[in-house]
Amino acid sequence: MTKDTIIAVYTVKKDGRDIKKFAQAIAIGQTTGTWNELSGNLRLQISGHIAEVISIEESEFTSAIRIAFPIENFGSDLGALLTAIYGKISLAPKIKLEDIEFSQKYLNLFKGPRLGIGGLRELIDKKNKPLLMSIFKPCLGLTPGELGSMFYSQAEAGFDLVKDDEILYDSDFNVTLKRLEECLKAKEKARSKTIYAINLTGEANEILKRAIELEKNGANCILFNYVSYGLPLLSALRKTVSISIMAHPAFSGAMCMSSNSGLSEKLLLGSLPRIAGADFVLFPSPYGSLAWDKDITKDIQNKLTQSLLNIKPSWPVPSAGVKSSMVKEIVLDFGEDIVINAGTAVWEHKDGGLHGAKEFIKEVENLRIKETIKS
């Protein structure tokens, strides 16, 4: 097997299956479909496409299978990648796609985040400490002008980013453009560098055209529900626009929450959106309303930020039910290169969204990063 491969790592729950035969069945079934019955000439013709079982490690209850797949089978098409390494085999019981080990040749096919952590810090002139982001709560039923006023309160307070809620959908794209206009006016009025992540929705044949239109009208960040719309569209967005992309994990629970099937959290919310081009990736924090196991969230963070050859790191955004009282703990666990995502806690403050934002600002300003971060 040449180096022109990626390695898929599977976790298989033991249930009496012959694990060596099962691993070989994956390698054949997900590539050539058959092998033993083929003639010599045909074998030679298609041999470069067949996958190879690299290793099998067994523990008491599970087996870890590593299989190398030729890059030629899928190229840079992430939809084709997932189909090739986990397509029909995902319908088999008790097998989870745990990880993908990327080769240099494969990573060279991707651009990764446009700005990443360092580029975003330079853009907003913030050299250290975590970034703060607010979310429009509520959002549905409000006018562009009302949302613009909400943006102004957060920009005036000093938040680094404000994003749409992922459920904010406009049947008329002109409404989206009007909301962008109002938020940009609010940004100018506040004399801030606050980034506005505007939600991009639409039919598949409209998405890229709308992204281009948003950029032309002054947008500097797009919020995109990449699991619902698909990784290939996220990758296409990265190639189409020159602004940052924020990846939202809506619908990901249906694909990664089972211990027996689906993709691992670190793969679906870490490695894949990063190579596809997301500058920010949201995922549940260990503390709030959708608290995930801390080890899982740290694995996601590591996939988003660890050295990955030519691919820049993405901003980890631990989210869901985050309160100002959690800021120190979040930084203790995740360090300063994160975005603290403050939603409901800002807008439910008894004195309004401006004061809610200022509570988070105060907590971040009080941080002494070097003394706070766990070694």
mmCIF file of C-alpha atoms in Angstrom:
data_model
loop_
_atom_site.group_PDB
_atom_site.id
_atom_site.type_symbol
_atom_site.label_atom_id
_atom_site.label_comp_id
_atom_site.label_asym_id
_atom_site.label_seq_id
_atom_site.Cartn_x
_atom_site.Cartn_y
_atom_site.Cartn_z
ATOM 1 C CA MET A 1 0.000 0.000 0.000
ATOM 2 C CA THR A 2 1.402 3.405 -0.983
ATOM 3 C CA LYS A 3 1.300 6.588 1.060
ATOM 4 C CA ASP A 4 -1.516 7.883 -1.154
ATOM 5 C CA THR A 5 -4.106 6.748 1.364
ATOM 6 C CA ILE A 6 -6.041 7.799 4.410
ATOM 7 C CA ILE A 7 -6.640 5.407 7.291
ATOM 8 C CA ALA A 8 -10.146 4.932 8.671
ATOM 9 C CA VAL A 9 -10.352 3.824 12.293
ATOM 10 C CA TYR A 10 -13.423 1.872 13.405
ATOM 11 C CA THR A 11 -14.619 0.744 16.820
ATOM 12 C CA VAL A 12 -16.572 -2.514 16.663
ATOM 13 C CA LYS A 13 -18.522 -3.903 19.616
ATOM 14 C CA LYS A 14 -17.806 -7.588 20.121
ATOM 15 C CA ASP A 15 -20.794 -9.832 19.417
ATOM 16 C CA GLY A 16 -19.279 -13.108 18.314
ATOM 17 C CA ARG A 17 -18.298 -11.990 14.814
ATOM 18 C CA ASP A 18 -14.992 -13.139 13.367
ATOM 19 C CA ILE A 19 -13.339 -9.735 13.534
ATOM 20 C CA LYS A 20 -10.629 -10.538 10.977
ATOM 21 C CA LYS A 21 -13.198 -11.629 8.404
ATOM 22 C CA PHE A 22 -15.352 -8.599 9.224
ATOM 23 C CA ALA A 23 -12.426 -6.218 8.750
ATOM 24 C CA GLN A 24 -11.572 -7.794 5.415
ATOM 25 C CA ALA A 25 -15.224 -7.594 4.382
ATOM 26 C CA ILE A 26 -15.127 -3.835 5.026
ATOM 27 C CA ALA A 27 -11.940 -3.425 2.987
ATOM 28 C CA ILE A 28 -13.420 -5.311 0.023
ATOM 29 C CA GLY A 29 -17.057 -4.259 0.367
ATOM 30 C CA GLN A 30 -16.273 -0.542 0.583
ATOM 31 C CA THR A 31 -13.976 -0.619 -2.455
ATOM 32 C CA THR A 32 -14.040 -3.263 -5.186
ATOM 33 C CA GLY A 33 -17.034 -5.189 -3.825
ATOM 34 C CA THR A 34 -15.479 -8.519 -4.746
ATOM 35 C CA TRP A 35 -11.974 -9.907 -5.085
ATOM 36 C CA ASN A 36 -11.529 -13.673 -4.747
ATOM 37 C CA GLU A 37 -13.573 -14.494 -7.852
ATOM 38 C CA LEU A 38 -11.823 -12.011 -10.130
ATOM 39 C CA SER A 39 -9.466 -13.033 -12.933
ATOM 40 C CA GLY A 40 -5.799 -12.089 -12.889
ATOM 41 C CA ASN A 41 -6.050 -9.294 -15.464
ATOM 42 C CA LEU A 42 -9.040 -7.681 -13.772
ATOM 43 C CA ARG A 43 -7.351 -7.972 -10.392
ATOM 44 C CA LEU A 44 -4.360 -6.114 -11.765
ATOM 45 C CA GLN A 45 -6.582 -3.420 -13.261
ATOM 46 C CA ILE A 46 -8.451 -2.605 -10.051
ATOM 47 C CA SER A 47 -5.824 -3.513 -7.450
ATOM 48 C CA GLY A 48 -4.959 0.144 -6.862
ATOM 49 C CA HIS A 49 -8.469 0.811 -5.595
ATOM 50 C CA ILE A 50 -8.724 -1.908 -2.969
ATOM 51 C CA ALA A 51 -8.443 -1.025 0.734
ATOM 52 C CA GLU A 52 -6.061 -2.800 3.072
ATOM 53 C CA VAL A 53 -6.541 -3.840 6.688
ATOM 54 C CA ILE A 54 -3.606 -2.282 8.551
ATOM 55 C CA SER A 55 -4.225 -3.459 12.099
ATOM 56 C CA ILE A 56 -6.744 -4.917 14.523
ATOM 57 C CA GLU A 57 -6.445 -4.228 18.248
ATOM 58 C CA GLU A 58 -8.771 -6.094 20.561
ATOM 59 C CA SER A 59 -9.896 -5.228 24.084
ATOM 60 C CA GLU A 60 -12.433 -6.904 26.342
ATOM 61 C CA PHE A 61 -15.556 -5.475 24.723
ATOM 62 C CA THR A 62 -14.429 -3.823 21.470
ATOM 63 C CA SER A 63 -12.067 -4.130 18.546
ATOM 64 C CA ALA A 64 -10.273 -1.226 16.865
ATOM 65 C CA ILE A 65 -9.827 -1.742 13.125
ATOM 66 C CA ARG A 66 -7.569 0.438 10.964
ATOM 67 C CA ILE A 67 -8.080 0.236 7.213
ATOM 68 C CA ALA A 68 -6.161 2.199 4.559
ATOM 69 C CA PHE A 69 -8.219 3.528 1.630
ATOM 70 C CA PRO A 70 -6.685 4.866 -1.605
ATOM 71 C CA ILE A 71 -7.274 8.607 -2.004
ATOM 72 C CA GLU A 72 -8.033 7.978 -5.674
ATOM 73 C CA ASN A 73 -11.370 6.456 -4.609
ATOM 74 C CA PHE A 74 -12.792 9.787 -3.381
ATOM 75 C CA GLY A 75 -10.387 12.691 -3.879
ATOM 76 C CA SER A 76 -11.297 15.926 -2.094
ATOM 77 C CA ASP A 77 -15.048 15.206 -2.166
ATOM 78 C CA LEU A 78 -15.965 14.787 1.515
ATOM 79 C CA GLY A 79 -19.316 13.263 0.620
ATOM 80 C CA ALA A 80 -17.527 10.660 -1.477
ATOM 81 C CA LEU A 81 -15.031 10.115 1.356
ATOM 82 C CA LEU A 82 -17.716 9.281 3.908
ATOM 83 C CA THR A 83 -19.523 7.090 1.383
ATOM 84 C CA ALA A 84 -16.307 5.234 0.602
ATOM 85 C CA ILE A 85 -15.189 4.536 4.152
ATOM 86 C CA TYR A 86 -18.489 4.331 6.029
ATOM 87 C CA GLY A 87 -21.296 4.197 3.465
ATOM 88 C CA LYS A 88 -23.202 0.939 3.499
ATOM 89 C CA ILE A 89 -21.119 -0.453 6.371
ATOM 90 C CA SER A 90 -22.768 2.181 8.588
ATOM 91 C CA LEU A 91 -25.934 0.076 8.249
ATOM 92 C CA ALA A 92 -24.226 -2.870 9.933
ATOM 93 C CA PRO A 93 -24.730 -3.181 13.705
ATOM 94 C CA LYS A 94 -22.229 -2.040 16.300
ATOM 95 C CA ILE A 95 -19.606 -0.299 14.173
ATOM 96 C CA LYS A 96 -18.598 3.326 14.701
ATOM 97 C CA LEU A 97 -16.276 5.449 12.569
ATOM 98 C CA GLU A 98 -13.920 6.640 15.278
ATOM 99 C CA ASP A 99 -11.273 8.624 13.431
ATOM 100 C CA ILE A 100 -9.528 9.307 10.148
ATOM 101 C CA GLU A 101 -5.752 9.515 9.906
ATOM 102 C CA PHE A 102 -4.982 11.969 7.110
ATOM 103 C CA SER A 103 -1.882 11.781 4.934
ATOM 104 C CA GLN A 104 0.048 14.812 3.713
ATOM 105 C CA LYS A 105 -1.139 14.186 0.163
ATOM 106 C CA TYR A 106 -4.764 14.153 1.273
ATOM 107 C CA LEU A 107 -4.481 17.308 3.377
ATOM 108 C CA ASN A 108 -2.911 19.079 0.405
ATOM 109 C CA LEU A 109 -6.301 18.787 -1.312
ATOM 110 C CA PHE A 110 -7.884 21.133 1.260
ATOM 111 C CA LYS A 111 -7.516 24.770 2.198
ATOM 112 C CA GLY A 112 -8.703 24.474 5.805
ATOM 113 C CA PRO A 113 -9.714 27.618 7.728
ATOM 114 C CA ARG A 114 -9.028 30.853 5.852
ATOM 115 C CA LEU A 115 -8.030 32.852 8.929
ATOM 116 C CA GLY A 116 -7.973 30.397 11.805
ATOM 117 C CA ILE A 117 -7.044 31.474 15.302
ATOM 118 C CA GLY A 118 -4.142 33.790 14.501
ATOM 119 C CA GLY A 119 -5.853 35.444 11.555
ATOM 120 C CA LEU A 120 -9.017 36.217 13.501
ATOM 121 C CA ARG A 121 -7.026 37.693 16.393
ATOM 122 C CA GLU A 122 -5.250 39.951 13.930
ATOM 123 C CA LEU A 123 -8.534 40.954 12.279
ATOM 124 C CA ILE A 124 -10.088 42.182 15.517
ATOM 125 C CA ASP A 125 -6.789 43.257 17.110
ATOM 126 C CA LYS A 126 -7.061 41.007 20.150
ATOM 127 C CA LYS A 127 -3.763 39.288 20.901
ATOM 128 C CA ASN A 128 -4.821 37.209 23.883
ATOM 129 C CA LYS A 129 -7.692 36.129 26.132
ATOM 130 C CA PRO A 130 -10.736 34.245 24.875
ATOM 131 C CA LEU A 131 -13.154 35.844 22.447
ATOM 132 C CA LEU A 132 -16.726 36.584 23.513
ATOM 133 C CA MET A 133 -19.706 35.883 21.305
ATOM 134 C CA SER A 134 -23.380 36.713 21.765
ATOM 135 C CA ILE A 135 -26.395 35.126 20.061
ATOM 136 C CA PHE A 136 -29.643 36.802 19.067
ATOM 137 C CA LYS A 137 -32.185 35.500 21.611
ATOM 138 C CA PRO A 138 -34.992 35.645 20.617
ATOM 139 C CA CYS A 139 -34.651 35.937 16.857
ATOM 140 C CA LEU A 140 -37.744 34.570 15.120
ATOM 141 C CA GLY A 141 -40.423 37.167 14.450
ATOM 142 C CA LEU A 142 -38.169 40.178 14.989
ATOM 143 C CA THR A 143 -37.539 42.787 12.307
ATOM 144 C CA PRO A 144 -34.076 43.475 10.863
ATOM 145 C CA GLY A 145 -34.135 46.807 12.691
ATOM 146 C CA GLU A 146 -34.857 45.157 16.039
ATOM 147 C CA LEU A 147 -32.046 42.669 15.530
ATOM 148 C CA GLY A 148 -29.778 45.547 14.533
ATOM 149 C CA SER A 149 -30.553 47.234 17.858
ATOM 150 C CA MET A 150 -29.676 44.024 19.684
ATOM 151 C CA PHE A 151 -26.406 43.868 17.770
ATOM 152 C CA TYR A 152 -25.613 47.438 18.791
ATOM 153 C CA SER A 153 -25.969 46.634 22.504
ATOM 154 C CA GLN A 154 -23.491 43.765 22.211
ATOM 155 C CA ALA A 155 -21.021 45.721 20.079
ATOM 156 C CA GLU A 156 -21.212 48.657 22.476
ATOM 157 C CA ALA A 157 -20.532 46.341 25.415
ATOM 158 C CA GLY A 158 -17.404 45.083 23.678
ATOM 159 C CA PHE A 159 -18.295 41.601 22.453
ATOM 160 C CA ASP A 160 -15.995 40.254 19.751
ATOM 161 C CA LEU A 161 -18.699 38.441 17.805
ATOM 162 C CA VAL A 162 -22.472 38.299 17.483
ATOM 163 C CA LYS A 163 -24.135 35.472 15.621
ATOM 164 C CA ASP A 164 -27.596 34.687 14.376
ATOM 165 C CA ASP A 165 -29.380 31.799 16.001
ATOM 166 C CA GLU A 166 -29.037 28.754 13.780
ATOM 167 C CA ILE A 167 -32.829 28.506 13.456
ATOM 168 C CA LEU A 168 -33.140 31.994 11.953
ATOM 169 C CA TYR A 169 -34.494 31.335 8.465
ATOM 170 C CA ASP A 170 -35.687 33.868 5.896
ATOM 171 C CA SER A 171 -37.943 32.739 3.057
ATOM 172 C CA ASP A 172 -37.052 36.027 1.372
ATOM 173 C CA PHE A 173 -33.292 36.538 0.994
ATOM 174 C CA ASN A 174 -33.859 40.287 0.849
ATOM 175 C CA VAL A 175 -34.752 40.108 4.543
ATOM 176 C CA THR A 176 -31.360 38.520 5.212
ATOM 177 C CA LEU A 177 -29.644 41.319 3.323
ATOM 178 C CA LYS A 178 -31.638 43.926 5.235
ATOM 179 C CA ARG A 179 -30.627 42.348 8.558
ATOM 180 C CA LEU A 180 -26.997 42.464 7.453
ATOM 181 C CA GLU A 181 -27.396 46.129 6.558
ATOM 182 C CA GLU A 182 -28.897 46.971 9.955
ATOM 183 C CA CYS A 183 -26.184 45.107 11.861
ATOM 184 C CA LEU A 184 -23.414 46.772 9.871
ATOM 185 C CA LYS A 185 -24.975 50.165 10.642
ATOM 186 C CA ALA A 186 -25.032 49.219 14.324
ATOM 187 C CA LYS A 187 -21.395 48.150 14.152
ATOM 188 C CA GLU A 188 -20.408 51.496 12.634
ATOM 189 C CA LYS A 189 -22.451 53.378 15.222
ATOM 190 C CA ALA A 190 -20.722 51.486 18.040
ATOM 191 C CA ARG A 191 -17.322 52.044 16.387
ATOM 192 C CA SER A 192 -16.500 48.421 17.031
ATOM 193 C CA LYS A 193 -14.722 45.576 15.262
ATOM 194 C CA THR A 194 -17.441 43.140 16.280
ATOM 195 C CA ILE A 195 -17.826 40.315 13.768
ATOM 196 C CA TYR A 196 -21.355 39.434 12.689
ATOM 197 C CA ALA A 197 -21.906 35.764 11.793
ATOM 198 C CA ILE A 198 -24.997 35.826 9.599
ATOM 199 C CA ASN A 199 -26.942 32.611 9.077
ATOM 200 C CA LEU A 200 -26.764 31.263 5.527
ATOM 201 C CA THR A 201 -29.780 29.215 4.438
ATOM 202 C CA GLY A 202 -31.434 28.268 1.162
ATOM 203 C CA GLU A 203 -31.775 25.536 -1.420
ATOM 204 C CA ALA A 204 -28.550 23.813 -2.440
ATOM 205 C CA ASN A 205 -28.494 25.613 -5.787
ATOM 206 C CA GLU A 206 -28.812 28.980 -3.998
ATOM 207 C CA ILE A 207 -26.322 28.643 -1.156
ATOM 208 C CA LEU A 208 -23.135 29.675 -2.946
ATOM 209 C CA LYS A 209 -24.796 32.553 -4.804
ATOM 210 C CA ARG A 210 -26.218 33.855 -1.529
ATOM 211 C CA ALA A 211 -22.833 33.585 0.161
ATOM 212 C CA ILE A 212 -21.262 35.668 -2.606
ATOM 213 C CA GLU A 213 -24.039 38.244 -2.278
ATOM 214 C CA LEU A 214 -23.567 38.462 1.496
ATOM 215 C CA GLU A 215 -19.849 39.069 1.075
ATOM 216 C CA LYS A 216 -20.489 41.737 -1.574
ATOM 217 C CA ASN A 217 -22.794 43.499 0.878
ATOM 218 C CA GLY A 218 -20.207 43.640 3.647
ATOM 219 C CA ALA A 219 -20.544 40.379 5.578
ATOM 220 C CA ASN A 220 -17.315 39.217 7.184
ATOM 221 C CA CYS A 221 -18.535 35.901 8.610
ATOM 222 C CA ILE A 222 -21.091 33.269 7.635
ATOM 223 C CA LEU A 223 -22.863 30.951 10.060
ATOM 224 C CA PHE A 224 -23.521 27.607 8.389
ATOM 225 C CA ASN A 225 -25.360 24.508 9.619
ATOM 226 C CA TYR A 226 -22.851 22.198 7.986
ATOM 227 C CA VAL A 227 -24.205 18.896 9.294
ATOM 228 C CA SER A 228 -27.725 19.612 8.053
ATOM 229 C CA TYR A 229 -26.563 20.999 4.698
ATOM 230 C CA GLY A 230 -23.543 18.750 4.195
ATOM 231 C CA LEU A 231 -19.762 18.848 4.407
ATOM 232 C CA PRO A 232 -19.329 19.216 0.620
ATOM 233 C CA LEU A 233 -21.246 22.506 0.761
ATOM 234 C CA LEU A 234 -19.059 23.707 3.627
ATOM 235 C CA SER A 235 -15.982 22.875 1.563
ATOM 236 C CA ALA A 236 -17.484 24.655 -1.455
ATOM 237 C CA LEU A 237 -18.189 27.749 0.649
ATOM 238 C CA ARG A 238 -14.552 27.882 1.701
ATOM 239 C CA LYS A 239 -13.528 27.915 -1.972
ATOM 240 C CA THR A 240 -16.185 30.454 -2.956
ATOM 241 C CA VAL A 241 -15.958 33.304 -0.438
ATOM 242 C CA SER A 242 -13.021 35.049 1.210
ATOM 243 C CA ILE A 243 -14.649 35.626 4.608
ATOM 244 C CA SER A 244 -14.625 33.484 7.727
ATOM 245 C CA ILE A 245 -17.040 30.598 8.248
ATOM 246 C CA MET A 246 -18.642 29.528 11.517
ATOM 247 C CA ALA A 247 -19.776 25.892 11.565
ATOM 248 C CA HIS A 248 -22.848 25.056 13.650
ATOM 249 C CA PRO A 249 -23.420 21.451 14.816
ATOM 250 C CA ALA A 250 -27.232 21.378 14.522
ATOM 251 C CA PHE A 251 -28.415 17.826 13.757
ATOM 252 C CA SER A 252 -25.033 16.321 14.666
ATOM 253 C CA GLY A 253 -26.441 14.499 17.680
ATOM 254 C CA ALA A 254 -28.292 12.172 15.334
ATOM 255 C CA MET A 255 -24.940 11.117 13.884
ATOM 256 C CA CYS A 256 -22.546 10.989 16.824
ATOM 257 C CA MET A 257 -24.364 10.337 20.112
ATOM 258 C CA SER A 258 -24.578 6.545 19.855
ATOM 259 C CA SER A 259 -21.705 4.475 21.221
ATOM 260 C CA ASN A 260 -22.536 1.727 18.712
ATOM 261 C CA SER A 261 -22.767 3.582 15.411
ATOM 262 C CA GLY A 262 -22.260 6.860 13.590
ATOM 263 C CA LEU A 263 -19.200 9.093 13.683
ATOM 264 C CA SER A 264 -17.243 10.058 16.767
ATOM 265 C CA GLU A 265 -17.747 13.555 18.129
ATOM 266 C CA LYS A 266 -14.102 14.451 17.556
ATOM 267 C CA LEU A 267 -14.404 13.518 13.892
ATOM 268 C CA LEU A 268 -17.781 15.075 13.090
ATOM 269 C CA LEU A 269 -17.237 18.240 15.155
ATOM 270 C CA GLY A 270 -13.456 18.420 14.937
ATOM 271 C CA SER A 271 -11.366 17.073 12.085
ATOM 272 C CA LEU A 272 -13.916 17.176 9.264
ATOM 273 C CA PRO A 273 -15.213 20.761 9.578
ATOM 274 C CA ARG A 274 -11.656 21.949 10.143
ATOM 275 C CA ILE A 275 -10.232 20.532 6.927
ATOM 276 C CA ALA A 276 -13.391 21.633 5.088
ATOM 277 C CA GLY A 277 -12.623 25.240 6.016
ATOM 278 C CA ALA A 278 -14.463 26.261 9.190
ATOM 279 C CA ASP A 279 -12.764 29.069 11.129
ATOM 280 C CA PHE A 280 -15.036 28.418 14.127
ATOM 281 C CA VAL A 281 -16.743 25.194 15.201
ATOM 282 C CA LEU A 282 -19.454 25.111 17.857
ATOM 283 C CA PHE A 283 -19.957 22.097 20.139
ATOM 284 C CA PRO A 284 -21.651 21.473 23.517
ATOM 285 C CA SER A 285 -19.621 22.545 26.539
ATOM 286 C CA PRO A 286 -19.185 20.313 29.605
ATOM 287 C CA TYR A 287 -21.104 22.767 31.797
ATOM 288 C CA GLY A 288 -24.321 24.141 30.328
ATOM 289 C CA SER A 289 -27.737 22.971 29.185
ATOM 290 C CA LEU A 290 -26.391 20.252 26.857
ATOM 291 C CA ALA A 291 -23.378 19.260 28.938
ATOM 292 C CA TRP A 292 -21.120 16.686 27.303
ATOM 293 C CA ASP A 293 -18.415 14.625 28.953
ATOM 294 C CA LYS A 294 -15.331 16.786 29.388
ATOM 295 C CA ASP A 295 -13.028 14.222 27.794
ATOM 296 C CA ILE A 296 -15.153 14.242 24.632
ATOM 297 C CA THR A 297 -15.090 18.036 24.404
ATOM 298 C CA LYS A 298 -11.328 18.092 24.951
ATOM 299 C CA ASP A 299 -10.920 15.556 22.148
ATOM 300 C CA ILE A 300 -12.911 17.880 19.877
ATOM 301 C CA GLN A 301 -10.753 20.840 20.883
ATOM 302 C CA ASN A 302 -7.589 18.860 20.199
ATOM 303 C CA LYS A 303 -8.767 17.932 16.708
ATOM 304 C CA LEU A 304 -9.566 21.575 15.996
ATOM 305 C CA THR A 305 -6.257 22.980 17.218
ATOM 306 C CA GLN A 306 -3.502 20.366 17.067
ATOM 307 C CA SER A 307 -0.767 20.638 14.451
ATOM 308 C CA LEU A 308 -2.118 19.370 11.117
ATOM 309 C CA LEU A 309 0.561 20.123 8.549
ATOM 310 C CA ASN A 310 -0.730 22.856 6.192
ATOM 311 C CA ILE A 311 -4.163 23.217 7.847
ATOM 312 C CA LYS A 312 -4.632 26.166 10.217
ATOM 313 C CA PRO A 313 -6.347 25.612 13.588
ATOM 314 C CA SER A 314 -10.042 26.383 14.009
ATOM 315 C CA TRP A 315 -11.548 28.242 16.958
ATOM 316 C CA PRO A 316 -13.203 25.851 19.437
ATOM 317 C CA VAL A 317 -16.559 27.256 20.581
ATOM 318 C CA PRO A 318 -17.903 25.370 23.641
ATOM 319 C CA SER A 319 -21.581 26.294 23.773
ATOM 320 C CA ALA A 320 -25.112 25.774 25.122
ATOM 321 C CA GLY A 321 -26.277 27.304 28.382
ATOM 322 C CA VAL A 322 -23.000 29.088 29.162
ATOM 323 C CA LYS A 323 -23.230 31.628 32.006
ATOM 324 C CA SER A 324 -20.832 34.351 33.087
ATOM 325 C CA SER A 325 -20.064 32.422 36.277
ATOM 326 C CA MET A 326 -18.587 29.646 34.101
ATOM 327 C CA VAL A 327 -16.010 31.823 32.324
ATOM 328 C CA LYS A 328 -13.089 31.051 34.624
ATOM 329 C CA GLU A 329 -13.773 27.320 34.569
ATOM 330 C CA ILE A 330 -14.040 27.310 30.777
ATOM 331 C CA VAL A 331 -10.649 28.990 30.479
ATOM 332 C CA LEU A 332 -9.184 26.648 33.101
ATOM 333 C CA ASP A 333 -10.226 23.697 30.966
ATOM 334 C CA PHE A 334 -9.784 25.014 27.426
ATOM 335 C CA GLY A 335 -7.235 27.829 27.595
ATOM 336 C CA GLU A 336 -7.517 31.251 25.976
ATOM 337 C CA ASP A 337 -7.784 30.254 22.323
ATOM 338 C CA ILE A 338 -11.523 29.660 22.481
ATOM 339 C CA VAL A 339 -14.746 31.548 21.869
ATOM 340 C CA ILE A 340 -17.053 31.814 24.878
ATOM 341 C CA ASN A 341 -20.544 31.571 23.419
ATOM 342 C CA ALA A 342 -23.065 33.498 25.516
ATOM 343 C CA GLY A 343 -26.698 33.266 24.502
ATOM 344 C CA THR A 344 -29.697 33.163 26.796
ATOM 345 C CA ALA A 345 -27.666 34.268 29.827
ATOM 346 C CA VAL A 346 -27.025 37.632 28.157
ATOM 347 C CA TRP A 347 -30.592 38.416 27.182
ATOM 348 C CA GLU A 348 -32.263 37.153 30.368
ATOM 349 C CA HIS A 349 -30.303 39.575 32.556
ATOM 350 C CA LYS A 350 -32.745 41.562 34.686
ATOM 351 C CA ASP A 351 -31.368 44.847 33.318
ATOM 352 C CA GLY A 352 -31.283 43.783 29.670
ATOM 353 C CA GLY A 353 -28.832 42.525 27.066
ATOM 354 C CA LEU A 354 -26.287 45.323 27.454
ATOM 355 C CA HIS A 355 -25.812 44.578 31.148
ATOM 356 C CA GLY A 356 -25.855 40.847 30.491
ATOM 357 C CA ALA A 357 -23.025 41.315 28.018
ATOM 358 C CA LYS A 358 -21.064 43.471 30.436
ATOM 359 C CA GLU A 359 -21.131 40.701 33.043
ATOM 360 C CA PHE A 360 -19.302 38.422 30.616
ATOM 361 C CA ILE A 361 -16.914 41.228 29.656
ATOM 362 C CA LYS A 362 -16.062 41.771 33.316
ATOM 363 C CA GLU A 363 -15.336 38.081 33.877
ATOM 364 C CA VAL A 364 -12.988 37.947 30.885
ATOM 365 C CA GLU A 365 -11.216 41.181 31.827
ATOM 366 C CA ASN A 366 -10.580 39.789 35.304
ATOM 367 C CA LEU A 367 -8.818 36.716 33.948
ATOM 368 C CA ARG A 368 -5.117 36.362 34.557
ATOM 369 C CA ILE A 369 -4.499 33.938 31.746
ATOM 370 C CA LYS A 370 -1.073 32.571 32.673
ATOM 371 C CA GLU A 371 -2.146 31.840 36.234
ATOM 372 C CA THR A 372 -5.543 30.504 35.244
ATOM 373 C CA ILE A 373 -4.848 27.938 32.551
ATOM 374 C CA LYS A 374 -4.248 24.415 33.810
ATOM 375 C CA SER A 375 -0.906 22.956 32.844
#
